[in-house]
Short mmCIF file of C-alpha atoms in Angstrom, two decimals:
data_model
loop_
_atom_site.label_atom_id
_atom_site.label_comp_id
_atom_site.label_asym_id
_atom_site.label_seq_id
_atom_site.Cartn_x
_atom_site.Cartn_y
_atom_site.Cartn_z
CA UNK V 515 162.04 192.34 95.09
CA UNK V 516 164.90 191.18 97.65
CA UNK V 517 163.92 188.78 100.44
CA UNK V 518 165.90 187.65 102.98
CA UNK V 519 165.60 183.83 103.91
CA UNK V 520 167.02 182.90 107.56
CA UNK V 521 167.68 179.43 108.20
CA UNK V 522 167.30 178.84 111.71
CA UNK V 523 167.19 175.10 112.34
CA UNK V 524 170.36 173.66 112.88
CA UNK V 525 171.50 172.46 116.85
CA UNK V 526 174.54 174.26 117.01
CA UNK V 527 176.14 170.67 118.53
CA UNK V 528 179.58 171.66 118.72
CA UNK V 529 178.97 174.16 121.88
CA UNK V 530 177.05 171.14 124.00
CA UNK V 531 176.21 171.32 126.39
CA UNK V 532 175.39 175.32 126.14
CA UNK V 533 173.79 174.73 123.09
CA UNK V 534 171.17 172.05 123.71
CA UNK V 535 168.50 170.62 121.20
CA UNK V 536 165.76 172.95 122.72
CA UNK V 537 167.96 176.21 123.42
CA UNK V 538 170.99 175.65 120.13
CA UNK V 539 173.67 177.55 119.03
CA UNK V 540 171.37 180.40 116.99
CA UNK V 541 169.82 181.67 119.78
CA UNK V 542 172.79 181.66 122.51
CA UNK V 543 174.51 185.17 122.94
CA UNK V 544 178.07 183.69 122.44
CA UNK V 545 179.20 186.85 121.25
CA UNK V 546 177.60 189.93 122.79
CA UNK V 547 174.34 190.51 124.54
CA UNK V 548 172.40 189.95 120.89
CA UNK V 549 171.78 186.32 120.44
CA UNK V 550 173.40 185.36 116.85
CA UNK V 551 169.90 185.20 115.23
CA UNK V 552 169.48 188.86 116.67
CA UNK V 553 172.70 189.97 115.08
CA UNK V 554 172.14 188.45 111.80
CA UNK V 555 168.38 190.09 111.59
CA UNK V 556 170.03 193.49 112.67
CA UNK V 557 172.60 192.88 109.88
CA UNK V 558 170.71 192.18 107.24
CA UNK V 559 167.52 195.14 108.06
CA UNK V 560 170.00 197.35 107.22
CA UNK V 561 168.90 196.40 103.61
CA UNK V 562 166.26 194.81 103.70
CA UNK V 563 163.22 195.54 105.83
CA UNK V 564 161.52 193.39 108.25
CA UNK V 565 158.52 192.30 106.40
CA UNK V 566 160.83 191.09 103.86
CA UNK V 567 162.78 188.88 106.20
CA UNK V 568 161.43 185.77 106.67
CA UNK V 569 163.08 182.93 109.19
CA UNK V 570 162.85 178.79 108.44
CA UNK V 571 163.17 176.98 111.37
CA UNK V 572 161.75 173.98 113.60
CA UNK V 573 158.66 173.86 115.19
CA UNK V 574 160.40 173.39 118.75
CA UNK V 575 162.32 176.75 118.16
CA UNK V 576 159.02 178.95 117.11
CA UNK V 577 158.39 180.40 120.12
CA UNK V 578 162.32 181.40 120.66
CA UNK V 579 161.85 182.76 117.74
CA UNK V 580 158.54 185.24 118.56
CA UNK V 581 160.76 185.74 121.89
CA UNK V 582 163.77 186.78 120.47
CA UNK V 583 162.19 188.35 116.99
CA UNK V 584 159.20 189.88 118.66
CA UNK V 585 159.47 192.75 116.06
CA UNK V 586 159.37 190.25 112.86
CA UNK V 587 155.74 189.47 111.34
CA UNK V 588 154.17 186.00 112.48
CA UNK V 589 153.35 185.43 109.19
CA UNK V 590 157.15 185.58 108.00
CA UNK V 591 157.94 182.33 110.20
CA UNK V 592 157.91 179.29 107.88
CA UNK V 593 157.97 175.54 110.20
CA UNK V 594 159.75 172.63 108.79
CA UNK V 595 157.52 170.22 110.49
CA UNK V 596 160.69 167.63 110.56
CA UNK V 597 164.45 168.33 110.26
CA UNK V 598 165.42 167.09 106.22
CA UNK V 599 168.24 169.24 105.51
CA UNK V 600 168.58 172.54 103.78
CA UNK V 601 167.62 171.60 100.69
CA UNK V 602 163.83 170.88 101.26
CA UNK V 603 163.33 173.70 103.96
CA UNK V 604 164.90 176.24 101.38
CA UNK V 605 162.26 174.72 98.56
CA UNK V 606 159.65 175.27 100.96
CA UNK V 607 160.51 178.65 101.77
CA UNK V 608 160.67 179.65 98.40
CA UNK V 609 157.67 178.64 97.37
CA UNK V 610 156.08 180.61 100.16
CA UNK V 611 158.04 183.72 100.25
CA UNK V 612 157.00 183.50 96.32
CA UNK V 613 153.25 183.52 96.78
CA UNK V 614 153.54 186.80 99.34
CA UNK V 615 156.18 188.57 96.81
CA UNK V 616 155.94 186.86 93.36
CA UNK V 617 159.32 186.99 91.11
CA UNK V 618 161.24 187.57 94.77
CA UNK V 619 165.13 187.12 95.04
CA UNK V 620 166.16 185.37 97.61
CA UNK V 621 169.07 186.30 99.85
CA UNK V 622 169.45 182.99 101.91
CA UNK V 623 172.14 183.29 105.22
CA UNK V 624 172.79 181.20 108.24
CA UNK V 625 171.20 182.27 111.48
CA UNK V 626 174.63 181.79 113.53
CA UNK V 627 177.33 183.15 111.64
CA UNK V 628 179.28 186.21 112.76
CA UNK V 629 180.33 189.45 110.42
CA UNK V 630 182.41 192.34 111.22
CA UNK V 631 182.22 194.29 108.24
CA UNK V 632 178.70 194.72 108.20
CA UNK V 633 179.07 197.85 105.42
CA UNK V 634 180.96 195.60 103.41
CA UNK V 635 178.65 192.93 103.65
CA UNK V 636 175.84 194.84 102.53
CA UNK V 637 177.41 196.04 99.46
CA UNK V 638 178.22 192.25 98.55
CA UNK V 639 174.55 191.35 98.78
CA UNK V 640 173.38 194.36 97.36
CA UNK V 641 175.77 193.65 94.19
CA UNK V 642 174.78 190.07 94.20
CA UNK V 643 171.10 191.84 94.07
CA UNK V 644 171.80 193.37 91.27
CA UNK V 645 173.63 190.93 89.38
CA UNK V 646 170.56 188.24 89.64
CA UNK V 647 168.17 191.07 88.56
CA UNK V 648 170.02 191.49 85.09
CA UNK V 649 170.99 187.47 84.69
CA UNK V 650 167.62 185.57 86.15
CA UNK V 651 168.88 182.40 85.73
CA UNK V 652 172.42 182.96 88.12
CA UNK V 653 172.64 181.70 91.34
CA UNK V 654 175.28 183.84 93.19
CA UNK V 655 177.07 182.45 96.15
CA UNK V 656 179.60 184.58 98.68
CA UNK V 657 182.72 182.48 98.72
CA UNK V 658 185.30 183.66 101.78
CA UNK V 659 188.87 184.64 100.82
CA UNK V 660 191.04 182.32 103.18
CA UNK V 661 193.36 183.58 105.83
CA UNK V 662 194.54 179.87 106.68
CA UNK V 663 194.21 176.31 105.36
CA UNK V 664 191.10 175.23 107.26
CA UNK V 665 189.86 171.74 107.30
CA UNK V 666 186.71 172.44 108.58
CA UNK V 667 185.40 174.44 105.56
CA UNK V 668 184.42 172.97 101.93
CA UNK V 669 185.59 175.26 99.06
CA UNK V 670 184.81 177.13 95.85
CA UNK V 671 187.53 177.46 92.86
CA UNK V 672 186.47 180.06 90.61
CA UNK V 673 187.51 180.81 87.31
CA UNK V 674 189.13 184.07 86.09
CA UNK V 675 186.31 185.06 84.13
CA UNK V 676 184.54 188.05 85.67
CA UNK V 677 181.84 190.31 85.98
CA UNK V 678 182.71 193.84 88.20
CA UNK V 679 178.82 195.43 89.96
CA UNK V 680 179.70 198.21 91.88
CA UNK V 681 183.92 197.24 92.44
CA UNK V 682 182.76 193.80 93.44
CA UNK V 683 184.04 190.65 91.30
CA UNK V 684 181.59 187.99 90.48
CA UNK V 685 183.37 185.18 88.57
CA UNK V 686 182.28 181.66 87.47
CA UNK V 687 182.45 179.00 90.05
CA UNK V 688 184.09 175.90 88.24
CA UNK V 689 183.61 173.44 91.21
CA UNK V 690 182.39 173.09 94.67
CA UNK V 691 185.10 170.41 96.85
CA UNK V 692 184.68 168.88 100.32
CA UNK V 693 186.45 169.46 103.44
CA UNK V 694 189.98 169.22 102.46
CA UNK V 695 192.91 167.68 104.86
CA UNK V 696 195.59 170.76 106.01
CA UNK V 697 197.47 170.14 103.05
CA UNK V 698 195.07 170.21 100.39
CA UNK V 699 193.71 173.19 102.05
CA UNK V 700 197.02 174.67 101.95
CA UNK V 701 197.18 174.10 98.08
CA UNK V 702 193.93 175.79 97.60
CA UNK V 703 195.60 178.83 99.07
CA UNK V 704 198.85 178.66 97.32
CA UNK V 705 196.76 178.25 93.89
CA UNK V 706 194.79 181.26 94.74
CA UNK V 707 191.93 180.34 93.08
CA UNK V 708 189.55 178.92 96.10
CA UNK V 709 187.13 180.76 98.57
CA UNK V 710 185.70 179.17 101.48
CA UNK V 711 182.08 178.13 101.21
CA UNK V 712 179.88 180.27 103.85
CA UNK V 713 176.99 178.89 102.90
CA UNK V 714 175.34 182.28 102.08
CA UNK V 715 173.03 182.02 98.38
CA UNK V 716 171.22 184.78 96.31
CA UNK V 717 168.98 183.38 93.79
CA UNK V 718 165.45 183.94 92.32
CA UNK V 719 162.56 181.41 93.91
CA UNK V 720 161.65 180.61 90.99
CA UNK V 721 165.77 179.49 90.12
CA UNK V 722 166.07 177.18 93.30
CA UNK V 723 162.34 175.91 92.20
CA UNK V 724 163.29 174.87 88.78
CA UNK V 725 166.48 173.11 90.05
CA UNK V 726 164.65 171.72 92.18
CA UNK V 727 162.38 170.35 89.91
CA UNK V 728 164.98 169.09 87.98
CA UNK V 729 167.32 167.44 90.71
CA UNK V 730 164.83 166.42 92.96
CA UNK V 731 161.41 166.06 91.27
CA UNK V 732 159.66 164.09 94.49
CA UNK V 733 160.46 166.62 96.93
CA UNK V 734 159.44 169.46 94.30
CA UNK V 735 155.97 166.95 93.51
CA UNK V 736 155.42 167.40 97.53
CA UNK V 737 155.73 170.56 97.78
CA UNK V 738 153.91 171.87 95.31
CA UNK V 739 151.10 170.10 96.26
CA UNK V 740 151.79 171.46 100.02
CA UNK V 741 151.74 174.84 98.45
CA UNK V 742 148.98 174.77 96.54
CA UNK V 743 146.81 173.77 99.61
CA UNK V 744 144.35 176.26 100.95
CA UNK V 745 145.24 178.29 104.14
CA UNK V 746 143.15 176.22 106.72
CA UNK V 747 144.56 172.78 105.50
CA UNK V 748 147.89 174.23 104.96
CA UNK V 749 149.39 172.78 108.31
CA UNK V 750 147.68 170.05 108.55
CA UNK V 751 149.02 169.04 105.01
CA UNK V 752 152.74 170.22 105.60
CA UNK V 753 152.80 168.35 108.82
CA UNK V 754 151.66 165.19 106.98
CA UNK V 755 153.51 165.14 103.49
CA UNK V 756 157.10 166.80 104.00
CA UNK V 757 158.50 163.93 106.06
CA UNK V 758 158.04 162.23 102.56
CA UNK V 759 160.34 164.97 100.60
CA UNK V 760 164.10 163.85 100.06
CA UNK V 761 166.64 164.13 103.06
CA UNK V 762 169.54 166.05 101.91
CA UNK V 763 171.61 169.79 101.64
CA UNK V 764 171.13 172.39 98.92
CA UNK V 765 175.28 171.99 98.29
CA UNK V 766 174.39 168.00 97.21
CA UNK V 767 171.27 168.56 95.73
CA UNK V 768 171.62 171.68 93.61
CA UNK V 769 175.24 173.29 94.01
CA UNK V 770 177.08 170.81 92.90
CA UNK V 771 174.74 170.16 89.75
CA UNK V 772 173.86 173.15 88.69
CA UNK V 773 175.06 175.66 85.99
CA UNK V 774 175.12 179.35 85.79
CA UNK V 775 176.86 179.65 89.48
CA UNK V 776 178.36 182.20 90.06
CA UNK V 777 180.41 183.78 93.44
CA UNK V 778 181.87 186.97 94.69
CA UNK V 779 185.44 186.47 96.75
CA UNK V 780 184.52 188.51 99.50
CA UNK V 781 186.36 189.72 102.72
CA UNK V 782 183.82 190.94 105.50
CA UNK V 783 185.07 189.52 108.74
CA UNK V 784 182.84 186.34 108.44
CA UNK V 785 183.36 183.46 110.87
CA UNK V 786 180.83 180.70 111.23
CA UNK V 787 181.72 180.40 115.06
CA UNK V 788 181.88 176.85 114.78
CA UNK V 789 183.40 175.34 118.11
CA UNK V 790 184.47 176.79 121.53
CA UNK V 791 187.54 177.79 120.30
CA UNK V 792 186.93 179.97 118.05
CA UNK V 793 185.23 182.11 120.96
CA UNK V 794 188.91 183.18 121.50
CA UNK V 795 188.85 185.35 118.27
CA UNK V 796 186.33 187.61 119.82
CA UNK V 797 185.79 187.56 123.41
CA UNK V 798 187.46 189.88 125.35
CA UNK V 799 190.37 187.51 127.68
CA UNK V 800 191.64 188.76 131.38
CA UNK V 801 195.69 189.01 131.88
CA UNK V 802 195.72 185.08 132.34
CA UNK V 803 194.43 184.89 128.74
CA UNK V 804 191.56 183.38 130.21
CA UNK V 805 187.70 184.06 128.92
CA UNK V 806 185.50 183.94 132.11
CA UNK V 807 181.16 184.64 132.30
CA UNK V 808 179.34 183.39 135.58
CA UNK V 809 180.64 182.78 138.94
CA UNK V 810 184.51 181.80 138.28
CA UNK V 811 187.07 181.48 140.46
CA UNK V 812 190.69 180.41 139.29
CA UNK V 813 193.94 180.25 140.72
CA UNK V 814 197.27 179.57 138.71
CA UNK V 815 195.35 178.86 135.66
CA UNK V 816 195.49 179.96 131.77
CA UNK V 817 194.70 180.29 128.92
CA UNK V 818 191.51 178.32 129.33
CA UNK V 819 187.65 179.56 128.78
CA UNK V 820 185.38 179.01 131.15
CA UNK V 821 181.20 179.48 131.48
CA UNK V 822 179.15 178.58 134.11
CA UNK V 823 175.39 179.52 134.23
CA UNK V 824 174.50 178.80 137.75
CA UNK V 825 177.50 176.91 139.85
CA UNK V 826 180.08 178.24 141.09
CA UNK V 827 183.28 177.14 139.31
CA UNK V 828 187.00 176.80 140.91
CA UNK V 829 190.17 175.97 138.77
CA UNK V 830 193.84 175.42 140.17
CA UNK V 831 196.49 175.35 137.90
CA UNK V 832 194.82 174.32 134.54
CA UNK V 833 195.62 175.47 131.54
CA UNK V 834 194.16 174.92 127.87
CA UNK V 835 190.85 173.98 128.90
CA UNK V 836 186.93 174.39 127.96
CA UNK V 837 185.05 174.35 131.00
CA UNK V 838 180.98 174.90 130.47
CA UNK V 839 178.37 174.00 132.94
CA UNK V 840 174.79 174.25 132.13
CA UNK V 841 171.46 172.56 132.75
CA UNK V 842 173.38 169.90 135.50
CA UNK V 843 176.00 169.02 133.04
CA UNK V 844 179.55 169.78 132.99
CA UNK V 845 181.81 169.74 130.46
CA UNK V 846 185.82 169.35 131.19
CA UNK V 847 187.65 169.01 128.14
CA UNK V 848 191.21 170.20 126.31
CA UNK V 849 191.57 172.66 123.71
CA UNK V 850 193.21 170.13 121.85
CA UNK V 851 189.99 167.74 122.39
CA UNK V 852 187.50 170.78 121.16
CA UNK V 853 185.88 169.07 117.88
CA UNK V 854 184.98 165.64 119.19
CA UNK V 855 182.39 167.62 121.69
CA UNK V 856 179.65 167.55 119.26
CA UNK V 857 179.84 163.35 119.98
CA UNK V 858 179.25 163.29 123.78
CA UNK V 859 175.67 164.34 123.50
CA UNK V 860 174.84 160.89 121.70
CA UNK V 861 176.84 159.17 124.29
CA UNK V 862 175.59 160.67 127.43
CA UNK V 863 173.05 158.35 128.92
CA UNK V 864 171.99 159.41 132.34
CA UNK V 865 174.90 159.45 134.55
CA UNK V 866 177.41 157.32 132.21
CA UNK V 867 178.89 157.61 129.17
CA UNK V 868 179.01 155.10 126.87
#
């Protein structure tokens, strides 16, 4: 039985100060009018169906989540009581999602993560489906073929070895490697052999349970005695043992550890979306190569994007710029600036920096 297991936690810090800790990057419409945790629901219902699609996320984002999911079944919200990474929350979920749909696969994706190819996609989970059903023990992974040596990506090198499900390849994974610097990444693609890591998992439950049994037996001990808790002490439990469970990702934890991985090299238009930037690749730009929403004005200036949710904005002859403005704060920085963003929150203290 294929589940689909949202992760919809994360604060999106790299579009501050749109993306805020109570309003982050999975529930901003950065794109189109659909927020990203609208598009990736509408993606993925068009194989699985909605009481099958189940969302992990904070208890501060809950209600965005009824808001924005109204259609998706209460009951298919699971809380992490306190952020602790993605390898606890995805423990968690599957020991829930397991109870309500015993022996379930689990198709686990981002919330915030744009695909263009959503036929293609599809067909890659689908195949990943179907690979898990007749190997229980695989964990299957969607690794990204790379167009460019990014630096901002960790990487999968895969062996030749390979199993074909429906003209898809699905080949060993031999290692899992950090962030590389350009020219490592540019090795990767002039070997051939490495996919960027998206993040995206298909696995059975009960798999990611007995890993994490193995790899992390005090957050599995927690858990299971969470799960095994009766329905009207079941918050009150969660809320008071999983700030004990371990603090780290599922790539740490289990990826990196584990055998019997397996990923398809897959080519489906993904893009994480990751910093202002990157809005370039999809937002529609005036004759100035400018991206403008809100009340703009601009004279002499290029190339630059600009978003202002309730001031009016004027620019004379910049060029190469971000300029947001939300919630009293506004953010002035250079293209060239665009990744050390995600630090001024922390450094923001009323009206200084420091």
């Amino acid at each position: 039985m294929l589940c689909a297991l949202i992760m919809a936690g994360g604060k999106g810090e790299r579009f501050w100060p749109l993306s805020t800790d109570e309003k982050p990057k999975q529930f901003l419409n950065l794109i189109n009018e659909d927020t990203m945790i609208q598009m990736t629901v509408k993606r993925i219902e068009k194989l699985i169906p909605i009481e099958r699609i189940f969302v992990v996320t904070a208890k501060r984002y809950v209600n965005l989540v009824k808001e924005q999911l109204p259609y998706l079944p209460e009951k298919n919200i699971i809380i992490e009581p306190v952020g602790r990474n993605t390898a606890p929350c995805i423990a968690l979920s599957a020991f829930y999602i397991n109870k309500i749909y015993p022996d379930a696969i689990l198709a686990v994706l981002p919330s915030d993560h744009l695909i263009k190819d959503v036929e293609t996609f599809i067909r890659t989970i689908d195949a990943a489906n179907k690979f898990i059903e007749e190997n229980k023990d695989a964990i299957v992974t969607l690794g990204i073929k790379p167009d460019r040596p990014e630096t901002g990506y960790g990487y999968i090198k895969f062996k030749e070895t390979k199993t074909i499900i429906d003209n898809f390849e699905i080949k060993e994974v031999e290692k899992f490697v950090e962030k590389p610097d350009k020219q490592t990444a540019q090795n990767y693609i002039d070997e051939g052999t490495y996919l960027w890591n998206a993040g995206m998992f298909i696995w059975k439950a009960t798999t990611i349970l007995k890993y994490t049994y193995k790899f992390l037996p005090q957050t599995f001990e927690v858990l299971s005695e969470v799960a095994a808790t009766n329905e009207e002490d079941f918050e009150e439990v969660l809320n008071e043992k999983y700030p004990t469970v371990d603090n780290i990702s599922v790539d740490y934890a289990i990826m990196e550890k584990a055998d019997k991985i397996y990923v398809i090299p897959s080519d489906f238009g993904w893009d994480d979306v990751g910093t202002w930037t990157s809005l370039e690749r999809y937002r529609e730009k005036d004759e100035m190569g400018n991206i403008v929403k809100g009340n703009v004005i601009y004279v002499d200036s290029s190339n630059n994007t600009i978003i202002s949710n309730t001031k009016k904005i004027i620019l004379l002859g910049l060029k190469d710029c971000i300029i947001v403005e939300n919630n009293d704060v506004i953010l002035i920085s250079s293209k060239e600036k665009v990744n050390q963003i995600k630090d001024l929150k922390y450094i923001c203290v009323g009206d200084k920096v420091v």
